[in-house]
Short mmCIF file of C-alpha atoms in Angstrom, two decimals:
data_model
loop_
_atom_site.label_atom_id
_atom_site.label_comp_id
_atom_site.label_asym_id
_atom_site.label_seq_id
_atom_site.Cartn_x
_atom_site.Cartn_y
_atom_site.Cartn_z
CA MET A 1 -53.34 -36.34 71.42
CA LYS A 2 -52.27 -32.99 70.04
CA LYS A 3 -49.16 -34.45 68.45
CA GLY A 4 -51.18 -37.05 66.54
CA LYS A 5 -53.52 -34.38 65.23
CA ILE A 6 -50.65 -32.31 63.95
CA GLU A 7 -49.14 -35.29 62.09
CA LYS A 8 -52.52 -36.03 60.58
CA LYS A 9 -52.86 -32.50 59.28
CA VAL A 10 -49.42 -32.65 57.70
CA HIS A 11 -50.23 -35.90 55.91
CA SER A 12 -53.47 -34.43 54.79
CA GLY A 13 -51.65 -31.37 53.35
CA GLU A 14 -49.11 -33.49 51.48
CA LYS A 15 -51.86 -35.50 49.90
CA SER A 16 -53.64 -32.38 48.84
CA ASN A 17 -50.50 -30.96 47.05
CA SER A 18 -49.93 -34.24 45.21
CA GLU A 19 -53.46 -34.24 44.00
CA ASN A 20 -53.09 -30.65 42.77
CA ILE A 21 -50.02 -31.58 40.72
CA LYS A 22 -51.77 -34.55 39.17
CA ASN A 23 -54.81 -32.49 38.38
CA TYR A 24 -52.74 -29.64 36.70
CA VAL A 25 -53.51 -29.33 33.01
CA TYR A 26 -50.46 -28.57 30.85
CA PRO A 27 -51.14 -26.36 27.83
CA VAL A 28 -50.74 -28.06 24.47
CA ARG A 29 -48.59 -26.11 21.90
CA ASP A 30 -49.49 -26.47 18.26
CA TRP A 31 -47.14 -26.40 15.21
CA LYS A 32 -47.75 -22.71 14.61
CA GLU A 33 -46.13 -21.78 17.91
CA TYR A 34 -43.09 -23.98 17.20
CA LEU A 35 -42.82 -22.54 13.70
CA GLY A 36 -43.01 -19.01 15.09
CA GLU A 37 -40.23 -19.65 17.58
CA SER A 38 -38.09 -21.31 14.90
CA LEU A 39 -38.55 -18.38 12.55
CA LEU A 40 -37.66 -15.99 15.35
CA ILE A 41 -34.44 -17.89 16.04
CA VAL A 42 -33.55 -17.96 12.34
CA PHE A 43 -34.28 -14.23 12.03
CA SER A 44 -32.10 -13.48 15.06
CA VAL A 45 -29.20 -15.49 13.62
CA LEU A 46 -29.52 -13.85 10.20
CA LEU A 47 -29.71 -10.41 11.78
CA ALA A 48 -26.58 -11.08 13.82
CA LEU A 49 -24.75 -12.31 10.72
CA SER A 50 -25.87 -9.28 8.72
CA VAL A 51 -24.70 -6.88 11.41
CA THR A 52 -21.37 -8.68 11.67
CA GLU A 53 -20.92 -8.62 7.89
CA TYR A 54 -21.84 -4.92 7.74
CA ILE A 55 -19.33 -4.04 10.46
CA SER A 56 -16.68 -6.16 8.72
CA LYS A 57 -17.27 -4.46 5.35
CA LEU A 58 -17.29 -1.02 6.98
CA HIS A 59 -13.99 -1.77 8.68
CA GLU A 60 -12.56 -3.10 5.40
CA LYS A 61 -13.71 0.01 3.53
CA ASN A 62 -12.21 2.35 6.12
CA ASN A 63 -8.97 0.37 6.03
CA THR A 64 -8.87 0.59 2.22
CA ILE A 65 -9.47 4.35 2.30
CA SER A 66 -6.73 4.77 4.91
CA ILE A 67 -4.27 2.81 2.75
CA LEU A 68 -5.20 4.80 -0.37
CA ARG A 69 -4.67 8.05 1.51
CA SER A 70 -1.21 6.85 2.49
CA ILE A 71 -0.46 6.04 -1.15
CA ALA A 72 -1.70 9.48 -2.23
CA SER A 73 0.52 11.14 0.37
CA GLU A 74 3.48 9.04 -0.76
CA LEU A 75 2.89 9.90 -4.43
CA ASN A 76 2.68 13.61 -3.68
CA HIS A 77 5.93 13.36 -1.74
CA ASN A 78 7.59 11.48 -4.60
CA LYS A 79 6.26 13.94 -7.15
CA ASN A 80 8.00 16.81 -5.35
CA ALA A 81 11.17 14.73 -5.07
CA ILE A 82 11.04 13.93 -8.79
CA HIS A 83 10.70 17.65 -9.58
CA GLU A 84 13.85 18.35 -7.59
CA MET A 85 15.60 15.34 -9.09
CA GLN A 86 14.70 16.43 -12.62
CA ASP A 87 16.13 19.91 -12.07
CA TYR A 88 19.32 18.42 -10.69
CA ASN A 89 19.65 15.84 -13.47
CA LEU A 90 19.29 18.55 -16.10
CA GLN A 91 22.12 20.42 -14.40
CA VAL A 92 24.23 17.26 -14.51
CA LEU A 93 23.54 16.87 -18.23
CA GLY A 94 24.46 20.51 -18.78
CA LYS A 95 27.78 20.01 -17.00
CA ILE A 96 28.50 16.86 -18.99
CA ASP A 97 27.81 18.69 -22.27
CA SER A 98 30.17 21.47 -21.18
CA ILE A 99 32.92 18.97 -20.40
CA LEU A 100 32.42 17.15 -23.71
CA ILE A 101 33.32 20.31 -25.64
CA ASN A 102 36.26 21.20 -23.39
CA LYS A 103 39.30 18.93 -23.51
CA ASN A 104 40.89 20.64 -20.53
CA LEU A 105 37.86 19.77 -18.38
CA GLN A 106 37.96 16.22 -19.69
CA LYS A 107 41.48 15.86 -18.37
CA GLU A 108 40.22 16.85 -14.92
CA VAL A 109 37.50 14.21 -14.91
CA VAL A 110 40.03 11.35 -14.90
CA SER A 111 43.38 11.85 -13.21
CA ASN A 112 45.62 9.57 -11.20
CA ASN A 113 43.43 6.62 -12.19
CA GLU A 114 40.48 8.24 -10.40
CA ILE A 115 37.13 9.59 -11.70
CA HIS A 116 36.15 12.94 -10.21
CA ILE A 117 32.36 12.64 -10.24
CA LYS A 118 31.84 15.95 -8.47
CA LEU A 119 32.86 17.81 -11.65
CA PHE A 120 29.57 16.87 -13.31
CA ALA A 121 27.46 15.56 -10.39
CA PRO A 122 28.27 17.82 -7.40
CA GLN A 123 25.48 16.32 -5.26
CA ASP A 124 26.25 12.70 -6.19
CA ILE A 125 24.60 10.60 -8.88
CA LEU A 126 21.17 10.18 -7.32
CA TYR A 127 19.87 13.45 -5.93
CA ARG A 128 16.67 12.16 -4.27
CA TYR A 129 15.27 8.80 -3.20
CA LEU A 130 11.64 7.86 -3.80
CA GLU A 131 9.44 6.08 -1.27
CA ASN A 132 7.34 2.95 -1.82
CA VAL A 133 6.42 1.92 1.75
CA ALA A 134 2.70 2.74 1.39
CA TRP A 135 2.52 0.81 -1.89
CA THR A 136 4.22 -2.22 -0.32
CA ILE A 137 1.79 -2.16 2.62
CA ALA A 138 -1.13 -1.86 0.19
CA LYS A 139 -0.05 -4.94 -1.74
CA ASN A 140 0.44 -6.88 1.49
CA ASN A 141 -3.15 -5.96 2.44
CA ASP A 142 -4.48 -7.32 -0.87
CA ILE A 143 -5.38 -3.85 -2.15
CA MET A 144 -5.56 -5.30 -5.67
CA SER A 145 -8.84 -7.06 -4.90
CA LYS A 146 -10.48 -3.80 -3.82
CA LEU A 147 -9.60 -1.61 -6.82
CA ASP A 148 -10.69 -1.58 -10.44
CA ILE A 149 -8.34 -2.72 -13.21
CA GLU A 150 -7.52 0.82 -14.39
CA SER A 151 -6.51 1.95 -10.91
CA ILE A 152 -4.34 -1.11 -10.36
CA SER A 153 -2.73 -0.65 -13.78
CA ILE A 154 -1.84 3.03 -13.34
CA LEU A 155 -0.52 2.56 -9.79
CA THR A 156 1.63 -0.35 -10.91
CA LYS A 157 3.06 1.72 -13.79
CA VAL A 158 3.81 4.65 -11.48
CA TYR A 159 5.81 2.60 -9.00
CA GLU A 160 7.59 0.63 -11.73
CA ASP A 161 8.69 3.86 -13.42
CA GLN A 162 9.79 5.29 -10.09
CA ASP A 163 11.96 2.23 -9.58
CA ARG A 164 13.46 2.68 -13.05
CA ILE A 165 14.44 6.27 -12.27
CA LEU A 166 16.31 5.08 -9.21
CA LYS A 167 18.32 2.70 -11.41
CA VAL A 168 20.34 5.70 -12.59
CA GLU A 169 22.63 5.22 -9.62
CA ASP A 170 23.27 1.52 -10.32
CA GLU A 171 23.73 2.01 -14.05
CA VAL A 172 26.16 4.90 -13.65
CA ALA A 173 28.06 2.87 -11.05
CA LYS A 174 28.55 0.07 -13.60
CA VAL A 175 30.22 2.54 -15.95
CA ILE A 176 32.35 4.18 -13.28
CA PHE A 177 33.54 0.88 -11.81
CA ASP A 178 34.54 -0.41 -15.22
CA ARG A 179 38.35 -0.29 -15.47
CA ALA A 180 38.09 1.15 -18.97
CA SER A 181 36.54 4.32 -17.54
CA ARG A 182 39.82 5.01 -15.67
CA ASP A 183 41.65 5.41 -18.95
CA PRO A 184 42.07 9.15 -19.70
CA LYS A 185 41.63 8.34 -23.38
CA GLN A 186 38.16 6.95 -22.66
CA VAL A 187 36.83 9.99 -20.81
CA ARG A 188 34.60 11.13 -23.65
CA THR A 189 33.09 7.66 -24.05
CA THR A 190 32.53 7.44 -20.29
CA LEU A 191 30.75 10.79 -20.18
CA VAL A 192 28.56 9.97 -23.18
CA LEU A 193 27.52 6.69 -21.54
CA ILE A 194 26.66 8.49 -18.31
CA ARG A 195 24.71 11.13 -20.22
CA ASP A 196 22.72 8.43 -22.03
CA ILE A 197 21.93 6.72 -18.71
CA TYR A 198 20.53 9.94 -17.25
CA HIS A 199 18.39 10.46 -20.34
CA GLY A 200 17.16 6.89 -20.72
CA TRP A 201 16.48 6.00 -17.10
CA ALA A 202 15.38 9.34 -15.67
CA VAL A 203 15.14 12.64 -17.54
CA ASP A 204 13.22 11.44 -20.60
CA ARG A 205 10.92 9.31 -18.45
CA VAL A 206 9.83 12.07 -16.05
CA PRO A 207 7.15 13.86 -18.16
CA ARG A 208 5.20 10.63 -18.63
CA LEU A 209 5.66 9.75 -14.97
CA PHE A 210 4.19 13.08 -13.87
CA SER A 211 1.13 12.37 -16.01
CA GLU A 212 0.82 8.87 -14.54
CA ILE A 213 1.04 10.20 -10.96
CA ASP A 214 -1.67 12.80 -11.63
CA THR A 215 -3.93 10.12 -13.10
CA ALA A 216 -3.28 7.82 -10.13
CA LEU A 217 -4.12 10.59 -7.65
CA LYS A 218 -7.42 11.23 -9.43
CA LYS A 219 -8.26 7.52 -9.28
CA ILE A 220 -7.51 7.44 -5.57
CA GLU A 221 -9.61 10.55 -4.94
CA ALA A 222 -12.61 8.83 -6.56
CA TYR A 223 -12.52 6.12 -3.87
CA LYS A 224 -12.76 8.52 -0.91
#
């Protein structure tokens, strides 16, 4: 008897729960609530995109400033090297002028089919090398798209003129390796050609290059 009563109570309880579920009234959501949730989702997405874009631009700006600082450091280094190079090149020109007015010295320049460069260029033809690593990295990082036209123009001129100064070595080598330069009778011509190369490719170009470097450094400073 007790067992039957227990089973009856259980069935009675199950019926009661089923009735409660059927009788539960679900709230009805109107269009305003859906619109509010949609706007919230859209706002969240836009906010996330804005934050991502801000971080990306901040990183890009910091990267640009870092690259420009490297260029400024490189230009300052090159400027000092050009100063030293200019002093040396002027000494070379002075020695060449002294040889040109002294036939005995001219005989020493070429002897035994050999050119004795040390007589007018004791520290070799090219006294200093100029760096362009920072500028190369900048171009590889599309620095052109982040600078104004004037800055791009002046930086391009600076590095092009620096490259031209370095051509002194190649141009003098062409003269020295020419078989005609080994002729003792051609010593004067050889020295005049070398003198003109120093003037045209380096010495006469330096004053303008110094001005260009100073202008470029000011442009870079304006971006910091």
